[in-house]
mmCIF file of C-alpha atoms in Angstrom:
data_model
loop_
_atom_site.group_PDB
_atom_site.id
_atom_site.type_symbol
_atom_site.label_atom_id
_atom_site.label_comp_id
_atom_site.label_asym_id
_atom_site.label_seq_id
_atom_site.Cartn_x
_atom_site.Cartn_y
_atom_site.Cartn_z
ATOM 1 C CA MET M 19 -9.199 -10.452 12.399
ATOM 2 C CA ARG M 20 -11.770 -8.287 10.628
ATOM 3 C CA ILE M 21 -11.412 -5.784 7.809
ATOM 4 C CA GLU M 22 -13.087 -2.392 8.066
ATOM 5 C CA GLN M 23 -12.909 0.983 6.413
ATOM 6 C CA LEU M 24 -10.043 3.027 7.613
ATOM 7 C CA ARG M 25 -11.430 5.919 9.688
ATOM 8 C CA PRO M 26 -9.925 8.891 11.553
ATOM 9 C CA GLU M 27 -10.041 6.973 14.908
ATOM 10 C CA HIS M 28 -7.472 4.562 13.406
ATOM 11 C CA ALA M 29 -5.105 7.389 12.484
ATOM 12 C CA GLU M 30 -2.550 7.068 15.328
ATOM 13 C CA GLN M 31 -2.139 3.350 14.881
ATOM 14 C CA VAL M 32 -2.061 3.545 11.099
ATOM 15 C CA LEU M 33 0.637 6.220 11.169
ATOM 16 C CA ALA M 34 2.637 4.244 13.741
ATOM 17 C CA ILE M 35 2.544 1.158 11.460
ATOM 18 C CA TYR M 36 3.546 3.294 8.544
ATOM 19 C CA GLN M 37 6.459 4.739 10.557
ATOM 20 C CA ALA M 38 7.575 1.235 11.571
ATOM 21 C CA GLY M 39 7.769 0.283 7.889
ATOM 22 C CA ILE M 40 9.721 3.396 7.069
ATOM 23 C CA ASP M 41 12.166 2.698 9.896
ATOM 24 C CA GLU M 42 12.823 -0.803 8.652
ATOM 25 C CA GLY M 43 14.186 0.662 5.399
ATOM 26 C CA ASN M 44 12.717 -1.441 2.663
ATOM 27 C CA ALA M 45 9.194 -0.096 2.297
ATOM 28 C CA THR M 46 9.377 3.427 0.901
ATOM 29 C CA PHE M 47 11.622 6.399 0.055
ATOM 30 C CA GLU M 48 9.758 8.373 2.724
ATOM 31 C CA THR M 49 11.656 9.158 5.912
ATOM 32 C CA GLN M 50 8.719 10.274 8.101
ATOM 33 C CA ALA M 51 5.034 9.352 8.219
ATOM 34 C CA PRO M 52 2.931 12.323 7.327
ATOM 35 C CA GLU M 53 0.517 14.134 9.613
ATOM 36 C CA TRP M 54 -2.941 12.633 9.444
ATOM 37 C CA ALA M 55 -4.482 15.455 7.510
ATOM 38 C CA SER M 56 -2.048 15.024 4.709
ATOM 39 C CA PHE M 57 -2.379 11.211 4.730
ATOM 40 C CA ASP M 58 -6.164 11.454 4.759
ATOM 41 C CA LYS M 59 -6.333 13.934 1.886
ATOM 42 C CA SER M 60 -4.056 11.848 -0.310
ATOM 43 C CA LYS M 61 -5.970 8.555 -0.059
ATOM 44 C CA LEU M 62 -9.214 7.687 -1.866
ATOM 45 C CA PRO M 63 -11.993 7.422 0.709
ATOM 46 C CA GLY M 64 -13.590 4.314 -0.617
ATOM 47 C CA HIS M 65 -10.376 2.417 -1.018
ATOM 48 C CA ARG M 66 -8.687 2.327 2.328
ATOM 49 C CA PHE M 67 -9.019 -0.409 4.882
ATOM 50 C CA VAL M 68 -7.603 -1.581 8.256
ATOM 51 C CA ALA M 69 -7.283 -5.101 9.590
ATOM 52 C CA LEU M 70 -8.432 -5.161 13.208
ATOM 53 C CA GLU M 71 -7.567 -7.779 15.793
ATOM 54 C CA GLY M 72 -10.488 -9.621 17.259
ATOM 55 C CA ASN M 73 -12.697 -7.624 19.576
ATOM 56 C CA GLY M 74 -9.947 -5.348 20.879
ATOM 57 C CA GLY M 75 -9.749 -3.293 17.711
ATOM 58 C CA ARG M 76 -5.974 -3.062 17.581
ATOM 59 C CA VAL M 77 -4.941 -2.223 14.066
ATOM 60 C CA LEU M 78 -2.839 -5.000 12.541
ATOM 61 C CA GLY M 79 -2.299 -3.303 9.207
ATOM 62 C CA TRP M 80 -3.716 -1.024 6.580
ATOM 63 C CA VAL M 81 -4.058 -0.655 2.842
ATOM 64 C CA ALA M 82 -4.898 2.539 0.847
ATOM 65 C CA ALA M 83 -5.119 3.630 -2.708
ATOM 66 C CA SER M 84 -4.344 6.999 -4.296
ATOM 67 C CA ALA M 85 -5.256 8.306 -7.753
ATOM 68 C CA VAL M 86 -2.291 8.162 -10.115
ATOM 69 C CA SER M 87 -3.458 11.128 -12.195
ATOM 70 C CA ASP M 88 -6.353 13.541 -12.460
ATOM 71 C CA ARG M 89 -6.460 12.978 -16.223
ATOM 72 C CA CYS M 90 -9.644 11.174 -17.313
ATOM 73 C CA ALA M 91 -7.725 8.513 -19.206
ATOM 74 C CA TYR M 92 -6.298 7.316 -15.864
ATOM 75 C CA ALA M 93 -9.601 7.285 -13.959
ATOM 76 C CA GLY M 94 -9.420 3.566 -13.600
ATOM 77 C CA VAL M 95 -5.825 3.362 -12.342
ATOM 78 C CA VAL M 96 -4.785 3.650 -8.708
ATOM 79 C CA GLU M 97 -1.559 3.196 -6.783
ATOM 80 C CA HIS M 98 -1.616 1.484 -3.445
ATOM 81 C CA SER M 99 0.330 0.808 -0.308
ATOM 82 C CA VAL M 100 -0.041 -1.951 2.273
ATOM 83 C CA TYR M 101 1.654 -2.034 5.587
ATOM 84 C CA VAL M 102 1.401 -4.599 8.442
ATOM 85 C CA HIS M 103 2.453 -4.221 12.081
ATOM 86 C CA PRO M 104 5.720 -6.118 12.598
ATOM 87 C CA ASP M 105 4.091 -8.322 15.211
ATOM 88 C CA ALA M 106 1.157 -9.305 12.906
ATOM 89 C CA ARG M 107 3.236 -10.435 9.941
ATOM 90 C CA GLY M 108 2.815 -13.956 8.567
ATOM 91 C CA ARG M 109 -0.837 -14.176 9.592
ATOM 92 C CA GLY M 110 -2.501 -13.303 6.255
ATOM 93 C CA VAL M 111 -3.160 -9.676 7.224
ATOM 94 C CA ALA M 112 -1.672 -8.149 4.091
ATOM 95 C CA ARG M 113 -3.459 -10.632 1.791
ATOM 96 C CA ALA M 114 -6.812 -9.920 3.486
ATOM 97 C CA LEU M 115 -6.193 -6.215 3.070
ATOM 98 C CA LEU M 116 -5.272 -6.591 -0.574
ATOM 99 C CA ASP M 117 -8.355 -8.712 -1.232
ATOM 100 C CA ALA M 118 -10.501 -6.001 0.278
ATOM 101 C CA LEU M 119 -8.810 -3.398 -1.896
ATOM 102 C CA ILE M 120 -9.231 -5.395 -5.019
ATOM 103 C CA ALA M 121 -12.927 -5.911 -4.271
ATOM 104 C CA SER M 122 -13.588 -2.207 -3.618
ATOM 105 C CA THR M 123 -11.694 -1.065 -6.642
ATOM 106 C CA GLU M 124 -13.420 -3.516 -9.008
ATOM 107 C CA ALA M 125 -16.778 -2.571 -7.593
ATOM 108 C CA ASP M 126 -15.858 1.047 -8.376
ATOM 109 C CA GLY M 127 -14.804 0.348 -12.003
ATOM 110 C CA ILE M 128 -11.047 0.567 -11.390
ATOM 111 C CA TRP M 129 -9.212 -1.655 -13.832
ATOM 112 C CA THR M 130 -5.568 -1.295 -12.644
ATOM 113 C CA ILE M 131 -3.935 -1.287 -9.276
ATOM 114 C CA GLN M 132 -0.222 -0.460 -9.322
ATOM 115 C CA SER M 133 2.580 -0.228 -6.869
ATOM 116 C CA GLY M 134 6.354 0.144 -6.653
ATOM 117 C CA ILE M 135 8.321 -2.147 -4.305
ATOM 118 C CA PHE M 136 11.979 -2.250 -3.475
ATOM 119 C CA PRO M 137 13.518 -5.510 -4.814
ATOM 120 C CA GLU M 138 14.841 -6.275 -1.385
ATOM 121 C CA ASN M 139 11.255 -6.566 -0.065
ATOM 122 C CA ARG M 140 10.916 -10.162 -1.167
ATOM 123 C CA ALA M 141 7.949 -10.851 1.065
ATOM 124 C CA GLY M 142 6.067 -7.910 -0.452
ATOM 125 C CA LEU M 143 6.867 -9.079 -4.003
ATOM 126 C CA ALA M 144 5.670 -12.668 -3.239
ATOM 127 C CA LEU M 145 2.516 -11.365 -1.579
ATOM 128 C CA HIS M 146 1.609 -9.311 -4.632
ATOM 129 C CA ALA M 147 2.415 -12.224 -6.992
ATOM 130 C CA ARG M 148 -0.065 -14.395 -5.023
ATOM 131 C CA ALA M 149 -2.681 -11.641 -5.305
ATOM 132 C CA GLY M 150 -2.461 -11.536 -9.073
ATOM 133 C CA PHE M 151 0.031 -8.678 -9.569
ATOM 134 C CA ARG M 152 2.639 -8.968 -12.276
ATOM 135 C CA ILE M 153 6.053 -7.289 -12.593
ATOM 136 C CA ILE M 154 6.062 -4.787 -15.428
ATOM 137 C CA GLY M 155 9.583 -3.556 -14.999
ATOM 138 C CA THR M 156 12.218 -2.188 -12.729
ATOM 139 C CA ARG M 157 13.196 1.455 -12.421
ATOM 140 C CA GLU M 158 16.947 1.239 -11.825
ATOM 141 C CA ARG M 159 18.659 3.644 -9.509
ATOM 142 C CA ILE M 160 15.431 5.752 -9.481
ATOM 143 C CA GLY M 161 16.234 7.461 -6.195
ATOM 144 C CA ARG M 162 18.591 7.756 -3.282
ATOM 145 C CA HIS M 163 17.504 6.311 0.063
ATOM 146 C CA ARG M 164 19.605 6.687 3.162
ATOM 147 C CA GLY M 165 22.583 7.609 0.918
ATOM 148 C CA VAL M 166 22.186 4.611 -1.468
ATOM 149 C CA TRP M 167 20.707 4.451 -4.937
ATOM 150 C CA ARG M 168 17.725 2.190 -4.921
ATOM 151 C CA ASP M 169 15.782 0.294 -7.643
ATOM 152 C CA VAL M 170 11.989 0.012 -7.586
ATOM 153 C CA VAL M 171 10.124 -2.967 -9.072
ATOM 154 C CA LEU M 172 6.861 -1.853 -10.771
ATOM 155 C CA LEU M 173 3.886 -4.112 -10.342
ATOM 156 C CA GLU M 174 0.250 -3.962 -11.574
ATOM 157 C CA ARG M 175 -2.858 -5.967 -11.241
ATOM 158 C CA ARG M 176 -5.326 -5.758 -14.104
ATOM 159 C CA SER M 177 -8.900 -6.579 -13.240
ATOM 160 C CA SER M 178 -10.440 -9.537 -15.071
ATOM 161 C CA VAL M 179 -13.944 -8.124 -14.512
ATOM 162 C CA VAL M 180 -13.471 -4.371 -15.217
ATOM 163 C CA GLY M 181 -12.491 -3.032 -18.554
#
C-alpha cells in the first residue's frame, strides 16, 4: 500500500468508496455521494490523500479535510472524513491515511482536526482514539437519518507541535 495525493484520476473510485460508506448507513447523514466537481471544490487541496494498492493503483481508501470556517480565528481548524473500501478494512488503511493527514496539516500550521462520528461506528471511534483524537461531546438527536434520530460523537485532535 502507498499513500498519495488524491487527484482527479482517483475520482471515480473515491466516490464509489464514499457511496459504499453511505449505503452502509453508519458513516454520514448524506444519502448520495456528490459529483466530483462539488467534492473537489469542498476539500482542501493539500490535505487529501488516497491509499493505493501495490502497483495496480486500486484505491483502497481516502481521507480529506475541509475548512470549518472562513473566519481567520478558525484558520488552523479543519474537519475531516476518512473512508475505506469494504474489502480493504482491517489492513491499516484508515490509520495510514489519518497519519498522512495529520502530517500534512501539522506541516501547514493546522492545530486542530475534528470530525463527527455516529456512536454506532465503533471501529471509527476506536481508530480515531488510537490516532490521538479525543471525544469532546455528543450531539444528541442532531439529525434524522433514514427516518431515525441520530446522535453524533464529536472528536478532535489537537496538535502537539502546532500552536
